[in-house]
Coordinates of C-alpha atoms in Angstrom, one line a residue:
Chain Z
M1 CA 3.0 18.9 26.9
T2 CA 4.9 21.7 25.3
R3 CA 6.1 21.4 21.7
R4 CA 9.7 21.4 22.8
G5 CA 8.9 18.7 25.3
F6 CA 7.1 16.6 22.7
L7 CA 10.0 16.9 20.2
S8 CA 12.4 15.9 22.9
G9 CA 10.5 12.8 23.5
V10 CA 10.5 12.0 19.8
V11 CA 14.2 12.4 19.6
A12 CA 14.7 10.3 22.7
L13 CA 12.7 7.6 21.0
A14 CA 15.0 7.8 18.0
A15 CA 18.0 7.2 20.2
G16 CA 16.4 4.0 21.5
T17 CA 15.5 2.4 18.2
G18 CA 18.7 0.7 17.5
V19 CA 19.7 2.4 14.2
S20 CA 23.2 0.9 14.3
A21 CA 21.7 -2.6 14.3
L22 CA 20.3 -2.0 10.8
R23 CA 22.3 -2.4 7.7
R24 CA 22.1 0.7 5.5
T25 CA 21.1 0.1 1.9
G26 CA 21.1 2.6 -0.9
D27 CA 22.6 6.1 -0.7
T28 CA 20.6 7.5 2.2
K29 CA 22.0 10.4 4.1
A30 CA 23.6 9.8 7.5
I31 CA 21.5 12.5 9.3
I32 CA 18.6 14.8 8.4
K33 CA 18.2 18.0 10.5
L34 CA 15.0 19.9 10.8
R35 CA 14.5 23.2 12.5
I36 CA 10.8 23.7 13.3
S37 CA 9.2 26.9 14.4
G38 CA 5.6 28.0 14.9
S39 CA 2.7 26.3 16.6
A40 CA -0.1 25.8 14.0
G41 CA -0.8 22.2 13.3
R42 CA 1.9 21.1 15.8
L43 CA 0.1 17.8 16.5
G44 CA 0.2 17.0 12.8
A45 CA 3.9 17.9 12.7
A46 CA 4.3 15.6 15.7
L47 CA 2.7 12.7 13.8
G48 CA 4.9 13.5 10.8
I49 CA 8.0 13.5 13.0
D50 CA 7.0 10.2 14.5
E51 CA 6.4 8.6 11.2
M52 CA 9.4 10.0 9.4
L53 CA 11.6 9.1 12.4
R54 CA 10.5 5.5 11.9
T55 CA 11.1 5.8 8.1
A56 CA 14.5 7.3 8.6
T57 CA 15.4 4.6 11.2
I58 CA 14.5 1.7 9.0
L59 CA 16.6 3.3 6.2
G60 CA 19.6 3.6 8.6
T61 CA 19.4 7.4 8.7
H62 CA 19.2 9.6 11.8
L63 CA 16.5 12.3 12.0
D64 CA 17.1 15.2 14.3
A65 CA 13.8 17.1 14.5
R66 CA 15.0 19.8 17.0
A67 CA 18.1 20.9 15.3
D68 CA 19.4 24.5 15.6
Y69 CA 20.1 24.5 11.9
G70 CA 18.9 22.5 9.0
T71 CA 15.8 22.5 6.8
D72 CA 13.5 25.2 8.2
L73 CA 9.8 24.3 8.7
N74 CA 7.5 27.1 9.6
L75 CA 4.3 25.7 10.9
D76 CA 2.5 29.0 11.1
A77 CA 3.3 29.9 7.5
G78 CA 2.9 26.3 6.3
S79 CA 6.2 26.5 4.5
I80 CA 9.6 24.9 4.1
V81 CA 12.8 26.9 3.4
S82 CA 15.1 25.1 1.1
D83 CA 17.9 26.3 -1.2
G84 CA 17.1 29.9 -0.1
H85 CA 13.5 29.7 -1.2
E86 CA 10.3 29.3 0.7
Y87 CA 8.0 26.5 -0.5
Y88 CA 4.4 26.5 0.7
V89 CA 2.3 23.4 1.5
A90 CA -0.4 25.8 2.7
A91 CA -2.6 27.1 -0.1
D92 CA -3.0 30.9 -0.4
D93 CA -6.2 32.8 -1.0
R94 CA -5.8 32.7 -4.7
I95 CA -5.6 28.9 -4.9
K96 CA -8.5 28.6 -2.4
G97 CA -10.6 31.1 -4.4
M98 CA -9.9 29.2 -7.7
A99 CA -11.0 25.9 -6.1
L100 CA -14.2 27.5 -4.8
D101 CA -15.0 29.1 -8.2
T102 CA -14.4 25.7 -9.9
W103 CA -16.8 24.0 -7.4
R104 CA -19.5 26.7 -7.8
R105 CA -19.5 26.2 -11.6
D106 CA -21.0 22.8 -11.2
H107 CA -22.7 23.0 -7.8
R108 CA -25.5 25.2 -6.4
D109 CA -25.0 24.5 -2.7
S110 CA -23.8 26.3 0.4
A111 CA -20.0 26.1 -0.3
V112 CA -18.2 28.8 1.5
G113 CA -14.6 27.8 1.5
A114 CA -11.7 25.6 0.4
V115 CA -9.3 23.9 2.8
E116 CA -6.3 21.6 2.3
W117 CA -7.6 18.7 4.3
H118 CA -10.7 17.3 6.0
A119 CA -11.2 14.7 8.7
R120 CA -13.9 13.0 6.6
L121 CA -11.6 12.3 3.6
E122 CA -11.4 8.5 3.0
K123 CA -9.9 7.7 -0.4
Y124 CA -6.3 7.2 -1.3
G125 CA -5.2 6.3 2.3
A126 CA -6.8 9.5 3.7
E127 CA -8.9 7.4 6.1
Q128 CA -5.9 5.6 7.3
L129 CA -4.0 8.9 7.9
N130 CA -7.0 10.4 9.7
D131 CA -7.2 7.3 11.9
R132 CA -3.5 7.4 12.7
F133 CA -3.8 11.0 13.7
T134 CA -6.9 10.4 15.9
R135 CA -5.3 7.4 17.6
K136 CA -2.3 9.5 18.4
T137 CA -3.9 12.7 19.5
G138 CA -7.6 12.0 20.2
E139 CA -8.5 14.8 17.8
R140 CA -9.7 15.0 14.2
M141 CA -7.1 15.9 11.6
D142 CA -7.9 19.4 10.3
A143 CA -6.1 21.3 7.5
A144 CA -3.5 22.9 9.9
A145 CA -2.7 19.4 11.2
W146 CA -2.3 18.0 7.7
I147 CA -0.1 20.9 6.7
G148 CA 2.1 20.2 9.7
W149 CA 2.3 16.5 8.9
M150 CA 2.9 17.2 5.2
L151 CA 5.7 19.7 5.9
V152 CA 7.7 17.1 7.8
K153 CA 6.9 14.4 5.3
V154 CA 7.9 16.5 2.3
A155 CA 11.1 17.8 3.9
V156 CA 12.3 14.3 5.0
D157 CA 11.2 12.6 1.8
A158 CA 13.1 15.1 -0.3
E159 CA 16.2 14.7 1.9
L160 CA 16.1 10.9 1.8
R161 CA 15.7 11.0 -2.0
D162 CA 18.2 13.8 -2.3
V163 CA 15.8 15.7 -4.6
A164 CA 15.2 19.5 -4.7
L165 CA 11.7 20.5 -3.5
A166 CA 11.1 22.2 -6.9
A167 CA 11.6 18.9 -8.7
G168 CA 10.0 16.5 -6.2
R169 CA 6.7 14.7 -6.5
F170 CA 5.1 13.8 -3.2
D171 CA 2.3 11.7 -1.8
G172 CA -0.1 13.5 0.6
H173 CA -2.9 10.9 0.6
K174 CA -4.8 12.8 -2.0
G175 CA -4.6 10.3 -4.9
V176 CA -2.3 12.4 -7.1
A177 CA 1.4 13.3 -7.1
L178 CA 1.8 16.7 -5.4
S179 CA 4.4 19.1 -6.5
F180 CA 5.3 22.8 -6.2
D181 CA 4.3 25.3 -8.9
A182 CA 6.4 28.2 -10.2
Q183 CA 5.3 30.3 -7.3
R184 CA 6.5 27.5 -5.0
R185 CA 3.0 26.7 -3.8
M186 CA 1.9 23.1 -3.6
Q187 CA -0.5 22.1 -6.4
Q188 CA -3.1 19.9 -4.7
P189 CA -6.7 18.9 -4.6
M190 CA -8.7 21.1 -2.3
C191 CA -11.6 20.2 0.0
I192 CA -14.8 22.3 -0.3
V193 CA -16.7 23.0 2.9
D194 CA -19.9 24.7 4.0
S195 CA -20.4 27.2 6.7
T196 CA -20.4 24.5 9.4
G197 CA -17.1 23.1 8.1
A198 CA -18.8 20.0 6.7
L199 CA -17.1 18.5 3.6
L200 CA -19.0 19.0 0.4
G201 CA -16.5 17.6 -2.0
V202 CA -13.0 17.8 -3.5
V203 CA -11.8 19.9 -6.4
G204 CA -8.7 19.1 -8.4
Chain W
M1 CA -13.3 -23.5 25.1
I2 CA -10.6 -21.6 23.1
A3 CA -8.3 -24.7 23.3
A4 CA -11.1 -26.9 22.0
A5 CA -11.8 -24.5 19.2
G6 CA -8.1 -24.6 18.3
L7 CA -8.0 -28.4 18.3
L8 CA -11.1 -28.4 16.1
A9 CA -9.4 -26.0 13.7
L10 CA -6.3 -28.1 13.7
A11 CA -8.3 -31.3 13.0
A12 CA -10.1 -29.5 10.2
L13 CA -6.8 -28.3 8.8
G14 CA -5.5 -31.9 8.8
A15 CA -8.6 -33.0 7.0
Q16 CA -8.2 -30.4 4.3
L17 CA -4.6 -31.3 3.8
R18 CA -5.7 -34.8 2.8
S19 CA -8.1 -33.4 0.2
A20 CA -7.2 -33.7 -3.5
P21 CA -6.1 -30.7 -5.5
P22 CA -8.6 -29.5 -8.1
D23 CA -8.4 -31.3 -11.4
A24 CA -9.5 -28.2 -13.3
A25 CA -8.6 -24.5 -13.0
L26 CA -10.6 -22.6 -10.5
V27 CA -10.4 -18.9 -10.1
F28 CA -11.3 -17.2 -6.8
V29 CA -12.1 -13.5 -6.4
S30 CA -12.3 -11.7 -3.0
N31 CA -15.0 -9.2 -3.0
E32 CA -14.1 -6.5 -0.4
R33 CA -17.5 -4.8 0.0
S34 CA -19.9 -7.8 -0.3
G35 CA -17.7 -10.1 1.9
T36 CA -17.9 -12.9 -0.5
I37 CA -15.7 -15.1 -2.7
T38 CA -16.7 -15.5 -6.3
V39 CA -15.7 -18.9 -7.8
I40 CA -15.1 -19.1 -11.5
D41 CA -14.7 -22.2 -13.7
G42 CA -11.3 -21.6 -15.4
R43 CA -12.3 -23.5 -18.5
S44 CA -15.6 -21.8 -19.3
D45 CA -14.7 -18.6 -17.5
Q46 CA -18.2 -18.6 -16.0
P47 CA -19.0 -17.9 -12.3
I48 CA -20.1 -21.1 -10.6
Q49 CA -20.5 -20.2 -7.0
T50 CA -20.6 -17.4 -4.5
I51 CA -19.2 -18.2 -1.0
P52 CA -20.3 -15.9 1.8
V53 CA -17.4 -15.2 4.2
G54 CA -18.4 -11.9 5.9
S55 CA -16.2 -9.0 7.0
R56 CA -13.9 -7.1 4.7
L57 CA -12.0 -9.4 2.3
R58 CA -8.9 -8.4 0.5
G59 CA -5.7 -10.5 0.1
I60 CA -6.3 -13.9 -1.5
Q61 CA -3.7 -16.6 -2.2
V62 CA -3.6 -20.3 -3.1
S63 CA -1.3 -22.7 -1.2
P64 CA 1.6 -24.1 -3.2
D65 CA -0.1 -27.6 -3.1
R66 CA -3.2 -25.9 -4.6
R67 CA -5.5 -27.5 -2.0
T68 CA -6.1 -24.5 0.2
L69 CA -7.2 -20.9 -0.5
Y70 CA -6.2 -18.3 2.1
I71 CA -8.2 -15.1 2.4
A72 CA -7.4 -12.0 4.5
L73 CA -10.2 -10.6 6.5
S74 CA -10.4 -7.3 8.4
D75 CA -12.9 -5.8 10.8
T76 CA -14.9 -3.1 9.0
A77 CA -15.7 -1.1 12.1
S78 CA -12.4 -0.9 13.9
R79 CA -8.9 0.2 13.2
V80 CA -7.5 -1.9 16.0
Q81 CA -7.2 -5.6 15.9
G82 CA -10.6 -7.1 16.4
S83 CA -12.4 -10.4 16.1
G84 CA -12.9 -9.9 12.4
D85 CA -9.1 -9.7 11.7
G86 CA -7.4 -12.8 10.5
V87 CA -6.7 -15.1 7.6
V88 CA -9.1 -18.0 6.9
A89 CA -8.3 -21.2 5.1
L90 CA -10.8 -22.5 2.6
D91 CA -10.5 -26.1 1.5
I92 CA -10.7 -25.9 -2.3
A93 CA -12.2 -29.4 -2.8
S94 CA -15.1 -28.9 -0.4
R95 CA -15.2 -25.1 -0.6
K96 CA -15.6 -24.9 3.1
I97 CA -13.7 -22.7 5.5
V98 CA -11.6 -25.1 7.6
A99 CA -9.3 -22.9 9.7
R100 CA -8.8 -19.4 10.9
F101 CA -5.4 -17.9 11.7
D102 CA -4.3 -14.9 13.6
A103 CA -2.3 -12.7 11.3
G104 CA -2.0 -9.5 13.3
S105 CA -4.3 -6.5 13.0
D106 CA -5.9 -5.4 9.8
P107 CA -4.2 -7.9 7.5
E108 CA -4.4 -6.7 3.9
Q109 CA -2.0 -8.4 1.5
F110 CA -0.1 -11.5 2.4
S111 CA 2.0 -14.2 0.8
V112 CA 2.4 -17.9 1.3
S113 CA 5.9 -19.4 1.7
P114 CA 6.9 -21.9 -1.0
D115 CA 6.8 -24.8 1.5
G116 CA 3.3 -23.7 2.5
R117 CA 4.1 -23.5 6.2
R118 CA 4.1 -19.8 6.7
L119 CA 2.0 -16.8 5.8
I120 CA 3.5 -13.3 5.9
A121 CA 0.9 -10.5 6.2
A122 CA 1.1 -6.7 6.1
N123 CA -0.7 -5.2 9.0
E124 CA -1.7 -1.8 7.6
D125 CA -2.7 0.1 10.7
A126 CA -0.1 -1.4 13.1
G127 CA 2.9 -0.8 10.8
T128 CA 4.0 -4.3 11.1
A129 CA 4.4 -7.6 9.2
S130 CA 3.2 -10.8 10.9
I131 CA 4.6 -14.2 10.2
T132 CA 2.1 -16.9 10.9
D133 CA 3.0 -20.6 11.2
V134 CA 0.0 -22.4 9.7
V135 CA 1.1 -25.8 11.1
R136 CA 1.5 -24.5 14.7
H137 CA -1.4 -22.2 14.2
S138 CA 0.3 -19.2 15.7
V139 CA 2.0 -15.9 14.9
I140 CA 5.7 -16.5 15.4
A141 CA 6.9 -13.0 14.7
T142 CA 5.6 -9.5 14.4
L143 CA 8.1 -7.2 12.7
A144 CA 8.2 -3.4 12.5
V145 CA 8.3 -2.4 8.9
G146 CA 7.4 0.9 7.2
I147 CA 4.4 3.2 7.7
E148 CA 1.2 1.8 6.3
P149 CA 2.4 -1.5 5.0
E150 CA 0.6 -2.9 2.1
G151 CA 2.2 -5.5 -0.3
V152 CA 4.0 -8.7 0.6
A153 CA 5.9 -11.0 -1.8
I154 CA 8.1 -14.0 -0.9
S155 CA 11.0 -15.0 -3.1
P156 CA 10.7 -18.3 -5.0
D157 CA 13.3 -19.9 -2.7
G158 CA 11.4 -18.7 0.4
R159 CA 14.4 -16.8 1.7
W160 CA 13.2 -13.2 1.4
A161 CA 9.9 -11.3 1.9
Y162 CA 9.5 -7.8 0.6
V163 CA 7.0 -5.7 2.4
T164 CA 6.0 -2.4 0.8
A165 CA 4.8 0.6 2.9
E166 CA 2.7 3.3 1.3
T167 CA 3.4 6.3 3.6
S168 CA 7.1 5.8 4.1
N169 CA 7.7 4.9 0.5
T170 CA 9.8 1.9 1.6
V171 CA 10.3 -1.7 0.9
T172 CA 11.4 -3.7 3.9
V173 CA 13.4 -6.9 3.4
V174 CA 12.5 -9.7 5.8
D175 CA 14.7 -12.7 6.2
S176 CA 11.8 -15.1 6.4
R177 CA 13.8 -18.1 7.7
R178 CA 15.2 -16.1 10.6
A179 CA 12.0 -14.1 11.0
R180 CA 13.7 -10.8 11.2
V181 CA 14.2 -7.6 9.3
L182 CA 17.3 -7.4 7.2
S183 CA 17.1 -3.9 5.7
S184 CA 14.9 -1.4 3.9
F185 CA 15.1 0.7 0.8
M186 CA 13.1 3.5 -0.8
V187 CA 11.1 3.4 -4.0
D188 CA 8.8 6.0 -5.7
P189 CA 5.8 7.4 -3.7
R190 CA 3.1 5.1 -2.5
P191 CA 4.5 1.6 -3.2
R192 CA 1.7 -1.0 -3.4
A193 CA 2.6 -4.5 -4.5
A194 CA 5.7 -6.5 -5.1
A195 CA 6.4 -9.6 -7.2
F196 CA 9.5 -11.7 -7.7
A197 CA 10.6 -13.2 -11.0
P198 CA 10.7 -17.0 -11.1
D199 CA 14.5 -17.1 -10.9
G200 CA 14.4 -14.9 -7.8
L201 CA 17.1 -12.5 -9.2
V202 CA 14.8 -9.6 -9.8
A203 CA 11.6 -8.3 -8.2
Y204 CA 9.2 -5.6 -9.3
V205 CA 7.5 -3.0 -7.0
T206 CA 4.7 -0.8 -8.1
S207 CA 4.4 2.8 -7.0
E208 CA 0.9 4.2 -7.3
I209 CA 1.6 7.9 -6.9
G210 CA 5.0 7.7 -8.5
G211 CA 3.3 6.1 -11.6
S212 CA 6.3 3.7 -11.9
I213 CA 7.7 0.3 -11.4
A214 CA 10.9 -0.3 -9.6
I215 CA 13.0 -3.2 -10.8
I216 CA 14.9 -4.6 -7.8
D217 CA 18.3 -6.3 -7.8
V218 CA 17.3 -9.0 -5.3
P219 CA 20.8 -10.3 -4.4
K220 CA 21.7 -6.7 -3.5
H221 CA 18.2 -5.6 -2.3
R222 CA 18.6 -2.4 -4.2
V223 CA 16.7 -0.5 -6.9
R224 CA 18.3 -1.3 -10.2
K225 CA 16.0 0.8 -12.4
I226 CA 12.8 2.9 -12.2
V227 CA 10.4 2.5 -15.1
A228 CA 7.9 5.3 -15.6
L229 CA 4.5 4.2 -17.0
R230 CA 2.5 6.1 -19.5
D231 CA -1.3 6.7 -19.8
A232 CA -1.6 8.3 -16.4
A233 CA -1.1 4.8 -14.8
K234 CA -1.5 4.4 -11.1
P235 CA 0.1 1.0 -10.8
V236 CA -1.2 -1.3 -8.1
G237 CA -1.0 -5.1 -8.6
V238 CA 1.9 -6.8 -10.3
I239 CA 2.6 -10.4 -11.4
V240 CA 5.4 -12.0 -13.4
A241 CA 4.8 -14.6 -16.1
P242 CA 5.9 -18.2 -15.3
D243 CA 8.7 -17.9 -17.8
G244 CA 9.8 -14.6 -16.3
K245 CA 9.7 -12.8 -19.6
R246 CA 6.8 -10.6 -19.0
V247 CA 5.6 -8.4 -16.1
Y248 CA 1.9 -7.6 -15.9
V249 CA 0.9 -4.4 -14.0
A250 CA -2.7 -3.4 -13.0
S251 CA -2.9 0.3 -13.5
G252 CA -5.7 1.0 -11.1
Q253 CA -7.3 4.3 -12.1
G254 CA -5.7 3.9 -15.5
N255 CA -8.2 1.0 -16.1
R256 CA -5.5 -1.0 -17.9
V257 CA -3.1 -3.9 -17.6
V258 CA 0.3 -2.7 -18.7
V259 CA 2.6 -5.4 -20.0
L260 CA 6.4 -5.0 -19.6
G261 CA 9.4 -7.0 -20.6
R262 CA 11.7 -8.4 -17.9
G263 CA 13.9 -5.3 -18.1
G264 CA 10.9 -2.9 -18.0
E265 CA 10.5 -2.4 -21.7
M266 CA 7.0 -1.6 -22.8
I267 CA 5.3 -4.5 -24.7
G268 CA 1.7 -3.2 -24.7
S269 CA -1.4 -2.5 -22.6
V270 CA -4.9 -3.8 -22.5
L271 CA -8.1 -1.9 -21.5
V272 CA -10.0 -3.8 -18.8
G273 CA -12.8 -3.1 -16.4
K274 CA -12.8 -0.1 -14.0
R275 CA -10.1 0.1 -11.4
P276 CA -8.2 -3.2 -11.7
W277 CA -6.5 -3.8 -8.4
N278 CA -4.9 -7.2 -8.5
L279 CA -4.0 -9.9 -10.9
A280 CA -3.6 -13.7 -11.3
L281 CA -2.2 -15.9 -14.0
T282 CA -2.9 -19.5 -14.9
T283 CA 0.0 -21.9 -14.4
D284 CA 0.8 -21.9 -18.1
G285 CA 0.6 -18.1 -18.2
R286 CA -1.9 -18.1 -21.0
K287 CA -4.7 -16.4 -19.2
L288 CA -4.6 -13.4 -16.9
Y289 CA -7.4 -12.4 -14.6
T290 CA -8.0 -8.9 -13.2
A291 CA -10.1 -8.0 -10.1
N292 CA -11.8 -4.8 -11.1
G293 CA -12.8 -2.9 -8.0
V294 CA -15.2 -0.4 -9.4
S295 CA -16.9 -2.2 -12.2
N296 CA -17.5 -5.3 -10.0
D297 CA -16.2 -7.7 -12.5
V298 CA -13.2 -9.7 -13.6
S299 CA -11.5 -9.3 -17.0
V300 CA -9.9 -12.3 -18.6
I301 CA -7.0 -11.6 -20.9
D302 CA -5.5 -13.9 -23.5
T303 CA -1.9 -13.1 -22.9
A304 CA -0.7 -14.2 -26.4
A305 CA -3.2 -11.9 -28.2
L306 CA -3.2 -9.3 -25.4
K307 CA -7.0 -9.1 -25.7
V308 CA -9.9 -9.3 -23.2
I309 CA -11.7 -12.6 -24.0
A310 CA -14.3 -12.5 -21.2
T311 CA -15.7 -10.3 -18.6
I312 CA -17.2 -12.0 -15.6
H313 CA -19.5 -10.5 -13.1
A314 CA -18.3 -10.7 -9.5
G315 CA -19.4 -9.4 -6.1
E316 CA -19.2 -5.9 -4.8
G317 CA -15.7 -4.5 -4.9
P318 CA -13.5 -7.2 -6.3
W319 CA -10.1 -6.7 -4.7
G320 CA -8.0 -9.8 -5.2
V321 CA -7.9 -12.8 -7.5
A322 CA -6.2 -16.2 -7.3
V323 CA -6.0 -19.2 -9.6
A324 CA -5.8 -22.8 -8.5
S325 CA -4.6 -24.5 -11.7
P326 CA -3.9 -28.2 -12.1
K327 CA -0.2 -28.9 -12.5

């Protein structure tokens, strides 16, 4: 299925969920629009859309995940454009290098890299998220898929709360509140992996 | 065969309903990893029995008549509903399991209605809440709630159930008499547990990643106030004192019980064992028990002095705790 086709299916699902039957409570927005581009981690984004669609629906809000304008999510860059600024869920080389250096200070093993997510994570609801992703896609959730899922979750969560991304604190199933630093990069624990991609541990 | 088993279970349930409530306080702890129940004498605060149940034990509640202990079980191997998923009823007098109820897939937390007729359970992996009629021995409704539902609390009048959901950061309001969803509202990230005040006018919802407690205006089903907790608290379990004047919060990774006033004002905190998940109070509110998931023990707090007066060894991974007090 193409990405466009999948998103169409998701939006069609929204139309059939009976939003009008629910009484809105709180000051939630009437509609949230996302414009999604790129293809990296699209299955993760699809899970995010599915889950945030359900969230928006029970809150009496409509989510349009294939809008021509709205909050921009760039799957390939791992970023969200909001208020004219680009916020990155994806870690850059500097953050990854710092995580690896931190790990190597205490461990003499075969660590070769740092990634944002790993399919073997279990704590803080990570196991449940990995399971939901695998049930939906038949695949294991890798870093790109988590970034895709998190982009949707962060964008919708910020809209529902009506908070700026710069000021928001988000849950990404990593056991701590995740927020964006002054460079608009998400501060987050990083997974340390060896040359085979096996998880060695978590830093941060 | 299945029908016969059902009749047997119903007969057993009838038998346990005739049993006498305990004449002394008993404290029951569900041990998630060892699959056991630790029974504690509430007078001496000494462990007196370990009951093997098997599977993964989490939610634990005493029936309003104090005759029955309900325990939520989940399959350890599967993330879809399996034979290990359900809620079992343990007759407190005989300490025997006398019935088993379907409560949807992967039941985690649940609550018992004030009339003792219904259980409402959060089905974490299915994103639903199940309402089980314990008299008819069947699930009478499965309701779509938020993503990754966790906590369940029923109002003192039995009218409302609040179901928290960790991924969607929502609380879904269930009209428990009509067995349908009324509405939902947002709280801070990763809501875990909910508890109603005895008067039913306010409720409290913990948010683990938000590090906060939401005080809910129950008649309006809206957040009245968010109280941020100190000491890097990751609030999990919550319980309200019988007089409604205090709210006790298990801080999880903070290793403390935080004590708040009715309006969220800080009263104090008590250092307990490692990773307190859930809490239970005696009927008179004088003693508070915490299930400490990492240190494998239970802390007993004198609520007047706000001091730990005993630490009781439990099984592996204490998750929940319930008190069956004499009236």
